[in-house]
Amino acid sequence: MKPEEGMKLYDPVAGCGNTLVQAHNYLVEKGENPQKISLYGQEMNRDTFALCKINMIFNRIINSDICLGDTLHEPQHIDDGKLISFDRAIAPPPLGLRWRSNELPEDPYGRFKYGIPLKSEGEFAFIQHMIASLNSNGKMGIVVSAMSLFRQSGKKLREGILEDDIIEAIIDLPSSLTDGTNVRTFILMINKNKSSKRKNKILYIGEEKLYERTKFKNKLREHDLTKIVSTFENWQVVKNYSEIITLEQVRNNDFNLQLTISDIKFKNETSVINTDFKRYKEYTLSEVSTNIERVRPDHTDNDLDNNIFIPNIGFGDVVTKITEKQKNKKLQKYVKVTLNEKIVSSKYLTIFFKSEIGKLTRHRSHSGSFTQSINFSDISKIKVNIPDLNEQMSIFEVHEKVQEI
């Protein structure tokens, strides 16, 4: 965020004030006067608010304004009936926050131009509050859960923010960075005045696989943090690490950032896979099937059927038949795809889905912060690589011989 002398920096969920202290220390390290930056924060917990005030005193920070209260319902940093405008804002609001949206029928500060978030979308309330608190050249960083970027109910809010072209970068973080949770998180970097070079573009940084695993949580190492900062500041495209997303791509995916990010990851992952499957023609399941339906309780298999059964929760094997165990316990989690026998064999597709590229194809279509699942409507969009029927049979025969060995 690089705060500078003369700036106003704001943390709407100040906690114990550590973010504000870090901003103060940043100026000290740069050799600038830390008393020439104004630090603002608000905290709703009375005890934590008291600790924040003590933290300011302990670090000899005299240029701070820490307020007590609920930021979303009673923002305290007001000037002449309007929100104070800040140069920088940074916050990690409570992930998955529920808020009392019904108690705010009208907002006197005009914070919710993209719409009033639902009760379950408190993160969006904080995102909009912080955007509204920035001046025309302001920048902010906020930690959000995957739900804010992917969930269908937040589409209208996401669409408005994306169309305003103020998101500068999305940083995909490892899970389990904090104790007691494995929620997938991202950092949104927002800039009210993006340079012309960055207009209609978002830099995606995929940091989720680079970390140190400790006993209770994952940890970003110093060189991991340096790489994130360097990539962002230099607006770099780094192979298998960062990529430019265009606004047009996001529009084509109906403002679902899950699909856009999954496309990037799929391209990066498959670029290093050495497999013959990639040379075959690509289809969607809808193009090679005659019917796709949820498995019914009265389902029975026929040896002549050309079907595959895909689990829509988790990543269990794609199968050609439902076993008694699956029938009794997991029937509701399978989708039946009846294949066009003139194009593809079910035996071939089960082999394809066991390959590395087949596994990545399925992962690409799944979403969810806790339990990965695929929507029934998205099954038809799964992409598969298919040779002609004679080659499919040859692949199956080789596979059978390998299995016998």
mmCIF file of C-alpha atoms in Angstrom:
data_model
loop_
_atom_site.group_PDB
_atom_site.id
_atom_site.type_symbol
_atom_site.label_atom_id
_atom_site.label_comp_id
_atom_site.label_asym_id
_atom_site.label_seq_id
_atom_site.Cartn_x
_atom_site.Cartn_y
_atom_site.Cartn_z
ATOM 1 C CA MET A 1 0.000 0.000 0.000
ATOM 2 C CA LYS A 2 3.067 2.254 0.482
ATOM 3 C CA PRO A 3 1.658 5.005 2.736
ATOM 4 C CA GLU A 4 3.462 8.342 2.554
ATOM 5 C CA GLU A 5 3.826 11.503 4.612
ATOM 6 C CA GLY A 6 0.699 13.649 4.511
ATOM 7 C CA MET A 7 -1.646 10.720 3.876
ATOM 8 C CA LYS A 8 -4.673 9.554 5.814
ATOM 9 C CA LEU A 9 -4.805 5.785 6.414
ATOM 10 C CA TYR A 10 -7.932 3.972 7.620
ATOM 11 C CA ASP A 11 -8.691 0.569 9.156
ATOM 12 C CA PRO A 12 -12.456 0.072 9.681
ATOM 13 C CA VAL A 13 -11.892 -3.108 11.752
ATOM 14 C CA ALA A 14 -8.924 -1.870 13.737
ATOM 15 C CA GLY A 15 -8.758 -4.686 16.291
ATOM 16 C CA CYS A 16 -5.694 -4.097 18.475
ATOM 17 C CA GLY A 17 -4.326 -1.590 15.968
ATOM 18 C CA ASN A 18 -1.512 -3.693 14.546
ATOM 19 C CA THR A 19 -2.192 -2.598 10.948
ATOM 20 C CA LEU A 20 -1.947 1.041 11.959
ATOM 21 C CA VAL A 21 1.264 0.400 13.895
ATOM 22 C CA GLN A 22 2.766 -1.306 10.832
ATOM 23 C CA ALA A 23 1.944 1.747 8.702
ATOM 24 C CA HIS A 24 3.649 3.958 11.297
ATOM 25 C CA ASN A 25 6.729 1.697 11.341
ATOM 26 C CA TYR A 26 6.860 1.604 7.532
ATOM 27 C CA LEU A 27 7.485 5.352 7.443
ATOM 28 C CA VAL A 28 10.142 5.003 10.148
ATOM 29 C CA GLU A 29 11.949 2.364 8.048
ATOM 30 C CA LYS A 30 11.829 4.666 5.020
ATOM 31 C CA GLY A 31 13.403 7.481 7.026
ATOM 32 C CA GLU A 32 10.265 9.623 6.835
ATOM 33 C CA ASN A 33 8.480 11.376 9.680
ATOM 34 C CA PRO A 34 5.792 8.961 10.999
ATOM 35 C CA GLN A 35 4.019 11.832 12.740
ATOM 36 C CA LYS A 36 3.091 13.234 9.341
ATOM 37 C CA ILE A 37 0.677 10.421 8.521
ATOM 38 C CA SER A 38 -2.808 10.432 10.064
ATOM 39 C CA LEU A 39 -4.052 7.040 11.264
ATOM 40 C CA TYR A 40 -7.757 6.303 11.693
ATOM 41 C CA GLY A 41 -9.452 3.186 13.008
ATOM 42 C CA GLN A 42 -12.767 1.939 14.374
ATOM 43 C CA GLU A 43 -13.393 -1.088 16.587
ATOM 44 C CA MET A 44 -16.744 -2.323 17.919
ATOM 45 C CA ASN A 45 -15.490 -4.486 20.814
ATOM 46 C CA ARG A 46 -14.937 -2.289 23.872
ATOM 47 C CA ASP A 47 -12.075 -4.352 25.320
ATOM 48 C CA THR A 48 -10.270 -4.612 21.975
ATOM 49 C CA PHE A 49 -10.811 -0.877 21.427
ATOM 50 C CA ALA A 50 -9.080 -0.213 24.759
ATOM 51 C CA LEU A 51 -6.149 -2.441 23.719
ATOM 52 C CA CYS A 52 -5.902 -0.540 20.433
ATOM 53 C CA LYS A 53 -5.670 2.781 22.281
ATOM 54 C CA ILE A 54 -2.971 1.336 24.562
ATOM 55 C CA ASN A 55 -1.096 0.058 21.488
ATOM 56 C CA MET A 56 -1.044 3.584 20.051
ATOM 57 C CA ILE A 57 0.329 4.988 23.301
ATOM 58 C CA PHE A 58 2.898 2.176 23.685
ATOM 59 C CA ASN A 59 4.241 2.876 20.183
ATOM 60 C CA ARG A 60 4.193 6.662 20.763
ATOM 61 C CA ILE A 61 1.698 7.244 17.971
ATOM 62 C CA ILE A 62 0.058 10.585 18.700
ATOM 63 C CA ASN A 63 -1.478 11.195 15.282
ATOM 64 C CA SER A 64 -4.235 8.572 15.542
ATOM 65 C CA ASP A 65 -8.009 8.765 15.823
ATOM 66 C CA ILE A 66 -9.421 5.489 17.170
ATOM 67 C CA CYS A 67 -13.191 5.290 17.640
ATOM 68 C CA LEU A 68 -15.520 2.804 19.315
ATOM 69 C CA GLY A 69 -18.588 1.540 17.455
ATOM 70 C CA ASP A 70 -20.070 -0.645 14.716
ATOM 71 C CA THR A 71 -18.453 0.549 11.467
ATOM 72 C CA LEU A 72 -21.257 -0.639 9.181
ATOM 73 C CA HIS A 73 -24.165 0.776 11.188
ATOM 74 C CA GLU A 74 -22.507 3.690 12.992
ATOM 75 C CA PRO A 75 -19.374 4.890 11.189
ATOM 76 C CA GLN A 76 -17.593 7.386 13.409
ATOM 77 C CA HIS A 77 -15.227 9.124 11.014
ATOM 78 C CA ILE A 78 -17.649 11.707 9.700
ATOM 79 C CA ASP A 79 -17.072 15.309 8.621
ATOM 80 C CA ASP A 80 -20.026 17.601 7.959
ATOM 81 C CA GLY A 81 -22.388 14.640 7.596
ATOM 82 C CA LYS A 82 -20.152 12.829 5.083
ATOM 83 C CA LEU A 83 -17.577 10.077 5.344
ATOM 84 C CA ILE A 84 -14.014 11.305 5.715
ATOM 85 C CA SER A 85 -12.069 10.505 2.544
ATOM 86 C CA PHE A 86 -8.845 8.532 2.939
ATOM 87 C CA ASP A 87 -5.768 7.951 0.802
ATOM 88 C CA ARG A 88 -5.354 4.349 1.926
ATOM 89 C CA ALA A 89 -7.632 1.782 3.568
ATOM 90 C CA ILE A 90 -6.746 -1.731 4.653
ATOM 91 C CA ALA A 91 -8.684 -4.369 6.577
ATOM 92 C CA PRO A 92 -9.219 -8.077 7.194
ATOM 93 C CA PRO A 93 -12.943 -8.122 8.148
ATOM 94 C CA PRO A 94 -14.374 -11.246 9.806
ATOM 95 C CA LEU A 95 -14.669 -13.891 7.078
ATOM 96 C CA GLY A 96 -18.209 -15.004 6.297
ATOM 97 C CA LEU A 97 -19.568 -12.107 8.361
ATOM 98 C CA ARG A 98 -23.324 -11.854 8.820
ATOM 99 C CA TRP A 99 -24.610 -8.337 9.357
ATOM 100 C CA ARG A 100 -27.916 -6.665 10.212
ATOM 101 C CA SER A 101 -28.781 -5.495 6.712
ATOM 102 C CA ASN A 102 -32.462 -5.184 7.617
ATOM 103 C CA GLU A 103 -31.595 -2.442 10.123
ATOM 104 C CA LEU A 104 -30.164 -0.201 7.422
ATOM 105 C CA PRO A 105 -33.005 0.485 4.966
ATOM 106 C CA GLU A 106 -31.337 3.731 3.868
ATOM 107 C CA ASP A 107 -27.696 4.694 4.224
ATOM 108 C CA PRO A 108 -27.150 8.437 4.792
ATOM 109 C CA TYR A 109 -23.547 8.162 3.574
ATOM 110 C CA GLY A 110 -24.252 6.668 0.143
ATOM 111 C CA ARG A 111 -21.991 3.689 0.711
ATOM 112 C CA PHE A 112 -23.997 1.007 -1.061
ATOM 113 C CA LYS A 113 -24.118 2.198 -4.669
ATOM 114 C CA TYR A 114 -23.815 -1.407 -5.875
ATOM 115 C CA GLY A 115 -26.752 -2.594 -3.746
ATOM 116 C CA ILE A 116 -27.476 -3.548 -0.123
ATOM 117 C CA PRO A 117 -25.714 -6.860 0.585
ATOM 118 C CA LEU A 118 -27.719 -9.740 2.043
ATOM 119 C CA LYS A 119 -27.383 -10.669 5.713
ATOM 120 C CA SER A 120 -24.877 -13.370 4.790
ATOM 121 C CA GLU A 121 -22.767 -10.944 2.735
ATOM 122 C CA GLY A 122 -21.190 -8.782 5.403
ATOM 123 C CA GLU A 123 -17.874 -8.867 3.561
ATOM 124 C CA PHE A 124 -19.506 -7.018 0.654
ATOM 125 C CA ALA A 125 -20.796 -4.430 3.099
ATOM 126 C CA PHE A 126 -17.231 -3.786 4.274
ATOM 127 C CA ILE A 127 -15.902 -3.723 0.710
ATOM 128 C CA GLN A 128 -18.427 -1.042 -0.254
ATOM 129 C CA HIS A 129 -17.878 0.920 2.961
ATOM 130 C CA MET A 130 -14.139 1.046 2.283
ATOM 131 C CA ILE A 131 -14.569 1.987 -1.385
ATOM 132 C CA ALA A 132 -16.872 4.835 -0.352
ATOM 133 C CA SER A 133 -14.281 5.960 2.214
ATOM 134 C CA LEU A 134 -11.527 6.447 -0.387
ATOM 135 C CA ASN A 135 -10.752 9.729 -2.105
ATOM 136 C CA SER A 136 -10.543 9.917 -5.899
ATOM 137 C CA ASN A 137 -6.918 8.692 -5.883
ATOM 138 C CA GLY A 138 -7.356 6.285 -2.983
ATOM 139 C CA LYS A 139 -6.181 2.681 -2.785
ATOM 140 C CA MET A 140 -7.222 -0.179 -0.538
ATOM 141 C CA GLY A 141 -6.526 -3.797 0.258
ATOM 142 C CA ILE A 142 -9.059 -6.132 1.842
ATOM 143 C CA VAL A 143 -8.985 -9.840 2.687
ATOM 144 C CA VAL A 144 -12.129 -11.688 1.548
ATOM 145 C CA SER A 145 -13.321 -15.277 1.420
ATOM 146 C CA ALA A 146 -13.943 -17.148 -1.828
ATOM 147 C CA MET A 147 -17.696 -16.670 -1.376
ATOM 148 C CA SER A 148 -17.420 -12.940 -2.099
ATOM 149 C CA LEU A 149 -15.832 -13.635 -5.472
ATOM 150 C CA PHE A 150 -17.839 -16.677 -6.524
ATOM 151 C CA ARG A 151 -21.269 -16.857 -4.905
ATOM 152 C CA GLN A 152 -24.200 -16.355 -7.268
ATOM 153 C CA SER A 153 -26.151 -14.209 -4.798
ATOM 154 C CA GLY A 154 -23.393 -11.582 -4.912
ATOM 155 C CA LYS A 155 -23.334 -11.337 -8.703
ATOM 156 C CA LYS A 156 -25.019 -7.916 -8.925
ATOM 157 C CA LEU A 157 -22.610 -6.404 -6.387
ATOM 158 C CA ARG A 158 -19.577 -7.972 -8.096
ATOM 159 C CA GLU A 159 -20.773 -6.813 -11.504
ATOM 160 C CA GLY A 160 -21.020 -3.186 -10.357
ATOM 161 C CA ILE A 161 -17.545 -3.160 -8.809
ATOM 162 C CA LEU A 162 -15.992 -4.907 -11.807
ATOM 163 C CA GLU A 163 -17.687 -2.618 -14.343
ATOM 164 C CA ASP A 164 -16.401 0.423 -12.436
ATOM 165 C CA ASP A 165 -12.915 -0.986 -13.179
ATOM 166 C CA ILE A 166 -11.388 -0.302 -9.770
ATOM 167 C CA ILE A 167 -10.060 -3.796 -8.955
ATOM 168 C CA GLU A 168 -6.343 -3.722 -9.681
ATOM 169 C CA ALA A 169 -5.353 -7.197 -8.484
ATOM 170 C CA ILE A 170 -6.688 -10.402 -6.958
ATOM 171 C CA ILE A 171 -4.196 -12.358 -4.853
ATOM 172 C CA ASP A 172 -5.104 -16.019 -4.269
ATOM 173 C CA LEU A 173 -3.804 -17.026 -0.817
ATOM 174 C CA PRO A 174 -3.093 -20.446 0.712
ATOM 175 C CA SER A 175 -5.788 -21.855 2.995
ATOM 176 C CA SER A 176 -5.282 -22.191 6.767
ATOM 177 C CA LEU A 177 -3.241 -19.008 7.167
ATOM 178 C CA THR A 178 -4.971 -18.379 10.497
ATOM 179 C CA ASP A 179 -5.579 -20.753 13.391
ATOM 180 C CA GLY A 180 -8.778 -22.792 13.367
ATOM 181 C CA THR A 181 -9.931 -22.217 9.777
ATOM 182 C CA ASN A 182 -9.123 -23.583 6.331
ATOM 183 C CA VAL A 183 -11.280 -21.045 4.482
ATOM 184 C CA ARG A 184 -9.933 -20.070 1.066
ATOM 185 C CA THR A 185 -9.070 -16.359 1.063
ATOM 186 C CA PHE A 186 -8.054 -13.659 -1.397
ATOM 187 C CA ILE A 187 -6.734 -10.122 -1.187
ATOM 188 C CA LEU A 188 -8.567 -7.578 -3.321
ATOM 189 C CA MET A 189 -6.389 -4.617 -4.302
ATOM 190 C CA ILE A 190 -8.555 -1.678 -5.303
ATOM 191 C CA ASN A 191 -7.408 1.566 -6.922
ATOM 192 C CA LYS A 192 -9.806 4.439 -7.576
ATOM 193 C CA ASN A 193 -7.406 5.866 -10.185
ATOM 194 C CA LYS A 194 -5.886 2.998 -12.183
ATOM 195 C CA SER A 195 -3.214 3.880 -14.741
ATOM 196 C CA SER A 196 -4.142 3.686 -18.425
ATOM 197 C CA LYS A 197 -1.933 0.586 -18.744
ATOM 198 C CA ARG A 198 -4.080 -1.242 -16.192
ATOM 199 C CA LYS A 199 -7.516 -0.090 -17.375
ATOM 200 C CA ASN A 200 -10.007 -2.903 -18.031
ATOM 201 C CA LYS A 201 -7.518 -5.407 -16.605
ATOM 202 C CA ILE A 202 -6.960 -7.240 -13.322
ATOM 203 C CA LEU A 203 -3.710 -8.905 -12.293
ATOM 204 C CA TYR A 204 -4.341 -12.366 -10.842
ATOM 205 C CA ILE A 205 -1.566 -13.696 -8.564
ATOM 206 C CA GLY A 206 -1.812 -17.386 -7.657
ATOM 207 C CA GLU A 207 0.054 -17.656 -4.367
ATOM 208 C CA GLU A 208 -2.107 -20.484 -3.005
ATOM 209 C CA LYS A 209 0.485 -23.240 -3.494
ATOM 210 C CA LEU A 210 3.544 -21.404 -2.139
ATOM 211 C CA TYR A 211 3.804 -21.484 1.636
ATOM 212 C CA GLU A 212 5.387 -23.189 4.611
ATOM 213 C CA ARG A 213 3.290 -25.787 6.401
ATOM 214 C CA THR A 214 3.520 -25.595 10.207
ATOM 215 C CA LYS A 215 1.827 -27.691 12.880
ATOM 216 C CA PHE A 216 -1.402 -25.735 13.168
ATOM 217 C CA LYS A 217 -1.490 -23.426 10.151
ATOM 218 C CA ASN A 218 0.186 -22.459 6.895
ATOM 219 C CA LYS A 219 2.602 -19.554 6.721
ATOM 220 C CA LEU A 220 3.775 -17.199 3.996
ATOM 221 C CA ARG A 221 7.564 -16.968 4.102
ATOM 222 C CA GLU A 222 9.512 -13.758 3.602
ATOM 223 C CA HIS A 223 10.422 -14.670 0.021
ATOM 224 C CA ASP A 224 6.760 -15.536 -0.695
ATOM 225 C CA LEU A 225 5.698 -12.052 0.432
ATOM 226 C CA THR A 226 8.520 -10.435 -1.547
ATOM 227 C CA LYS A 227 7.405 -12.267 -4.694
ATOM 228 C CA ILE A 228 3.786 -11.120 -4.255
ATOM 229 C CA VAL A 229 4.810 -7.486 -3.768
ATOM 230 C CA SER A 230 7.300 -7.515 -6.647
ATOM 231 C CA THR A 231 4.822 -9.138 -9.050
ATOM 232 C CA PHE A 232 2.094 -6.654 -8.132
ATOM 233 C CA GLU A 233 4.238 -3.533 -8.214
ATOM 234 C CA ASN A 234 5.830 -4.433 -11.548
ATOM 235 C CA TRP A 235 2.548 -5.709 -12.989
ATOM 236 C CA GLN A 236 4.306 -8.864 -14.106
ATOM 237 C CA VAL A 237 2.970 -11.943 -15.859
ATOM 238 C CA VAL A 238 4.982 -14.817 -14.376
ATOM 239 C CA LYS A 239 4.547 -18.279 -15.872
ATOM 240 C CA ASN A 240 2.309 -20.508 -13.736
ATOM 241 C CA TYR A 241 2.059 -17.739 -11.099
ATOM 242 C CA SER A 242 0.381 -14.585 -12.377
ATOM 243 C CA GLU A 243 -1.848 -13.674 -15.305
ATOM 244 C CA ILE A 244 -3.759 -10.694 -16.673
ATOM 245 C CA ILE A 245 -7.551 -11.023 -16.578
ATOM 246 C CA THR A 246 -9.453 -8.749 -18.943
ATOM 247 C CA LEU A 247 -12.821 -7.274 -18.118
ATOM 248 C CA GLU A 248 -14.111 -8.901 -21.302
ATOM 249 C CA GLN A 249 -13.162 -12.350 -19.938
ATOM 250 C CA VAL A 250 -15.061 -11.647 -16.736
ATOM 251 C CA ARG A 251 -18.125 -10.493 -18.675
ATOM 252 C CA ASN A 252 -18.013 -13.658 -20.797
ATOM 253 C CA ASN A 253 -18.093 -15.711 -17.583
ATOM 254 C CA ASP A 254 -21.152 -13.790 -16.347
ATOM 255 C CA PHE A 255 -19.057 -12.016 -13.676
ATOM 256 C CA ASN A 256 -18.281 -15.311 -11.938
ATOM 257 C CA LEU A 257 -14.633 -14.893 -10.977
ATOM 258 C CA GLN A 258 -14.495 -18.595 -10.042
ATOM 259 C CA LEU A 259 -14.760 -19.530 -13.728
ATOM 260 C CA THR A 260 -12.250 -16.898 -14.819
ATOM 261 C CA ILE A 261 -9.672 -17.911 -12.219
ATOM 262 C CA SER A 262 -10.294 -21.613 -12.901
ATOM 263 C CA ASP A 263 -9.603 -21.029 -16.609
ATOM 264 C CA ILE A 264 -6.228 -19.504 -15.717
ATOM 265 C CA LYS A 265 -5.313 -22.319 -13.340
ATOM 266 C CA PHE A 266 -6.383 -24.948 -15.865
ATOM 267 C CA LYS A 267 -4.210 -23.392 -18.571
ATOM 268 C CA ASN A 268 -1.227 -23.149 -16.211
ATOM 269 C CA GLU A 269 -1.587 -26.681 -14.879
ATOM 270 C CA THR A 270 -2.132 -28.379 -18.219
ATOM 271 C CA SER A 271 0.726 -26.513 -19.876
ATOM 272 C CA VAL A 272 3.189 -28.759 -18.024
ATOM 273 C CA ILE A 273 1.310 -32.038 -18.481
ATOM 274 C CA ASN A 274 2.866 -34.449 -20.942
ATOM 275 C CA THR A 275 -0.053 -36.511 -22.163
ATOM 276 C CA ASP A 276 -1.430 -37.638 -25.506
ATOM 277 C CA PHE A 277 -4.959 -36.723 -24.416
ATOM 278 C CA LYS A 278 -4.287 -33.074 -25.175
ATOM 279 C CA ARG A 279 -3.868 -33.786 -28.894
ATOM 280 C CA TYR A 280 -7.444 -35.065 -29.235
ATOM 281 C CA LYS A 281 -10.370 -32.902 -30.209
ATOM 282 C CA GLU A 282 -12.041 -31.083 -27.311
ATOM 283 C CA TYR A 283 -15.789 -31.386 -26.670
ATOM 284 C CA THR A 284 -18.159 -30.459 -23.879
ATOM 285 C CA LEU A 285 -20.200 -33.265 -22.327
ATOM 286 C CA SER A 286 -23.345 -31.687 -23.756
ATOM 287 C CA GLU A 287 -21.909 -32.178 -27.268
ATOM 288 C CA VAL A 288 -21.231 -35.895 -26.778
ATOM 289 C CA SER A 289 -24.281 -36.897 -24.715
ATOM 290 C CA THR A 290 -27.940 -37.545 -25.405
ATOM 291 C CA ASN A 291 -29.149 -36.979 -21.845
ATOM 292 C CA ILE A 292 -27.884 -35.692 -18.490
ATOM 293 C CA GLU A 293 -29.943 -36.290 -15.357
ATOM 294 C CA ARG A 294 -29.707 -36.834 -11.630
ATOM 295 C CA VAL A 295 -29.653 -40.515 -10.661
ATOM 296 C CA ARG A 296 -33.090 -41.671 -9.494
ATOM 297 C CA PRO A 297 -33.686 -44.068 -6.552
ATOM 298 C CA ASP A 298 -35.089 -46.703 -8.911
ATOM 299 C CA HIS A 299 -32.030 -46.661 -11.159
ATOM 300 C CA THR A 300 -30.831 -50.006 -12.571
ATOM 301 C CA ASP A 301 -27.814 -50.685 -14.766
ATOM 302 C CA ASN A 302 -27.825 -52.428 -18.123
ATOM 303 C CA ASP A 303 -24.605 -53.920 -19.488
ATOM 304 C CA LEU A 304 -25.374 -52.404 -22.868
ATOM 305 C CA ASP A 305 -25.796 -48.881 -21.521
ATOM 306 C CA ASN A 306 -23.260 -46.272 -22.623
ATOM 307 C CA ASN A 307 -23.400 -44.174 -19.432
ATOM 308 C CA ILE A 308 -20.996 -42.545 -17.043
ATOM 309 C CA PHE A 309 -21.837 -41.481 -13.487
ATOM 310 C CA ILE A 310 -20.166 -38.328 -12.159
ATOM 311 C CA PRO A 311 -20.162 -37.446 -8.423
ATOM 312 C CA ASN A 312 -21.319 -33.861 -7.992
ATOM 313 C CA ILE A 313 -19.819 -33.595 -4.492
ATOM 314 C CA GLY A 314 -16.122 -34.226 -4.032
ATOM 315 C CA PHE A 315 -13.824 -35.936 -6.523
ATOM 316 C CA GLY A 316 -14.721 -39.603 -6.411
ATOM 317 C CA ASP A 317 -14.143 -41.748 -9.513
ATOM 318 C CA VAL A 318 -16.265 -41.354 -12.624
ATOM 319 C CA VAL A 319 -17.791 -44.829 -13.131
ATOM 320 C CA THR A 320 -19.795 -46.742 -15.725
ATOM 321 C CA LYS A 321 -21.995 -48.492 -13.153
ATOM 322 C CA ILE A 322 -23.402 -47.748 -9.706
ATOM 323 C CA THR A 323 -22.412 -50.360 -7.123
ATOM 324 C CA GLU A 324 -24.766 -51.545 -4.385
ATOM 325 C CA LYS A 325 -22.730 -49.584 -1.833
ATOM 326 C CA GLN A 326 -23.022 -46.405 -3.877
ATOM 327 C CA LYS A 327 -26.695 -47.103 -4.518
ATOM 328 C CA ASN A 328 -27.442 -47.402 -0.811
ATOM 329 C CA LYS A 329 -25.341 -44.540 0.495
ATOM 330 C CA LYS A 330 -24.426 -42.009 -2.149
ATOM 331 C CA LEU A 331 -27.003 -42.209 -4.891
ATOM 332 C CA GLN A 332 -28.066 -38.608 -4.494
ATOM 333 C CA LYS A 333 -24.516 -37.417 -5.235
ATOM 334 C CA TYR A 334 -24.274 -38.842 -8.757
ATOM 335 C CA VAL A 335 -25.268 -37.424 -12.129
ATOM 336 C CA LYS A 336 -25.934 -39.833 -14.996
ATOM 337 C CA VAL A 337 -24.589 -38.869 -18.433
ATOM 338 C CA THR A 338 -25.901 -40.956 -21.333
ATOM 339 C CA LEU A 339 -23.281 -40.769 -24.074
ATOM 340 C CA ASN A 340 -23.720 -40.676 -27.840
ATOM 341 C CA GLU A 341 -22.276 -44.043 -28.879
ATOM 342 C CA LYS A 342 -21.364 -42.690 -32.312
ATOM 343 C CA ILE A 343 -18.886 -40.277 -30.695
ATOM 344 C CA VAL A 344 -17.569 -41.695 -27.445
ATOM 345 C CA SER A 345 -17.453 -44.834 -25.301
ATOM 346 C CA SER A 346 -18.116 -44.716 -21.582
ATOM 347 C CA LYS A 347 -15.106 -46.991 -21.015
ATOM 348 C CA TYR A 348 -12.822 -44.457 -22.686
ATOM 349 C CA LEU A 349 -14.178 -41.520 -20.690
ATOM 350 C CA THR A 350 -13.601 -43.259 -17.341
ATOM 351 C CA ILE A 351 -9.949 -43.662 -18.369
ATOM 352 C CA PHE A 352 -9.790 -40.006 -19.485
ATOM 353 C CA PHE A 353 -11.127 -38.770 -16.137
ATOM 354 C CA LYS A 354 -8.423 -40.753 -14.307
ATOM 355 C CA SER A 355 -5.693 -38.954 -16.266
ATOM 356 C CA GLU A 356 -4.055 -35.790 -14.943
ATOM 357 C CA ILE A 357 -5.764 -33.604 -17.516
ATOM 358 C CA GLY A 358 -9.103 -35.307 -16.798
ATOM 359 C CA LYS A 359 -8.747 -34.655 -13.060
ATOM 360 C CA LEU A 360 -7.891 -31.002 -13.677
ATOM 361 C CA THR A 361 -10.883 -30.680 -15.994
ATOM 362 C CA ARG A 362 -13.196 -31.748 -13.166
ATOM 363 C CA HIS A 363 -11.450 -29.606 -10.554
ATOM 364 C CA ARG A 364 -11.887 -26.635 -12.860
ATOM 365 C CA SER A 365 -15.667 -26.990 -12.683
ATOM 366 C CA HIS A 366 -15.965 -27.366 -8.894
ATOM 367 C CA SER A 367 -16.436 -24.592 -6.366
ATOM 368 C CA GLY A 368 -17.003 -24.174 -2.645
ATOM 369 C CA SER A 369 -15.017 -22.870 0.327
ATOM 370 C CA PHE A 370 -15.415 -25.999 2.439
ATOM 371 C CA THR A 371 -16.910 -28.871 0.407
ATOM 372 C CA GLN A 372 -16.046 -28.850 -3.279
ATOM 373 C CA SER A 373 -19.054 -29.523 -5.499
ATOM 374 C CA ILE A 374 -20.274 -28.949 -9.024
ATOM 375 C CA ASN A 375 -23.662 -27.538 -9.938
ATOM 376 C CA PHE A 376 -25.899 -29.858 -11.950
ATOM 377 C CA SER A 377 -26.135 -27.220 -14.690
ATOM 378 C CA ASP A 378 -22.323 -27.129 -15.022
ATOM 379 C CA ILE A 379 -21.918 -30.883 -15.655
ATOM 380 C CA SER A 380 -22.752 -30.335 -19.329
ATOM 381 C CA LYS A 381 -19.938 -27.762 -19.626
ATOM 382 C CA ILE A 382 -17.174 -30.157 -18.549
ATOM 383 C CA LYS A 383 -14.639 -30.442 -21.367
ATOM 384 C CA VAL A 384 -13.216 -33.763 -22.565
ATOM 385 C CA ASN A 385 -10.623 -34.718 -25.179
ATOM 386 C CA ILE A 386 -11.833 -37.496 -27.488
ATOM 387 C CA PRO A 387 -10.157 -39.401 -30.356
ATOM 388 C CA ASP A 388 -12.060 -41.465 -32.916
ATOM 389 C CA LEU A 389 -13.829 -44.636 -31.752
ATOM 390 C CA ASN A 390 -11.137 -47.007 -33.034
ATOM 391 C CA GLU A 391 -8.441 -45.205 -31.056
ATOM 392 C CA GLN A 392 -10.706 -45.127 -28.005
ATOM 393 C CA MET A 393 -10.956 -48.907 -28.184
ATOM 394 C CA SER A 394 -7.180 -49.239 -28.534
ATOM 395 C CA ILE A 395 -6.657 -47.048 -25.461
ATOM 396 C CA PHE A 396 -9.133 -49.137 -23.480
ATOM 397 C CA GLU A 397 -7.438 -52.403 -24.484
ATOM 398 C CA VAL A 398 -4.001 -51.096 -23.468
ATOM 399 C CA HIS A 399 -5.430 -49.903 -20.189
ATOM 400 C CA GLU A 400 -6.931 -53.334 -19.497
ATOM 401 C CA LYS A 401 -3.580 -55.036 -20.154
ATOM 402 C CA VAL A 402 -1.820 -52.624 -17.809
ATOM 403 C CA GLN A 403 -4.411 -53.358 -15.130
ATOM 404 C CA GLU A 404 -3.777 -57.107 -15.495
ATOM 405 C CA ILE A 405 -0.062 -56.566 -14.965
#
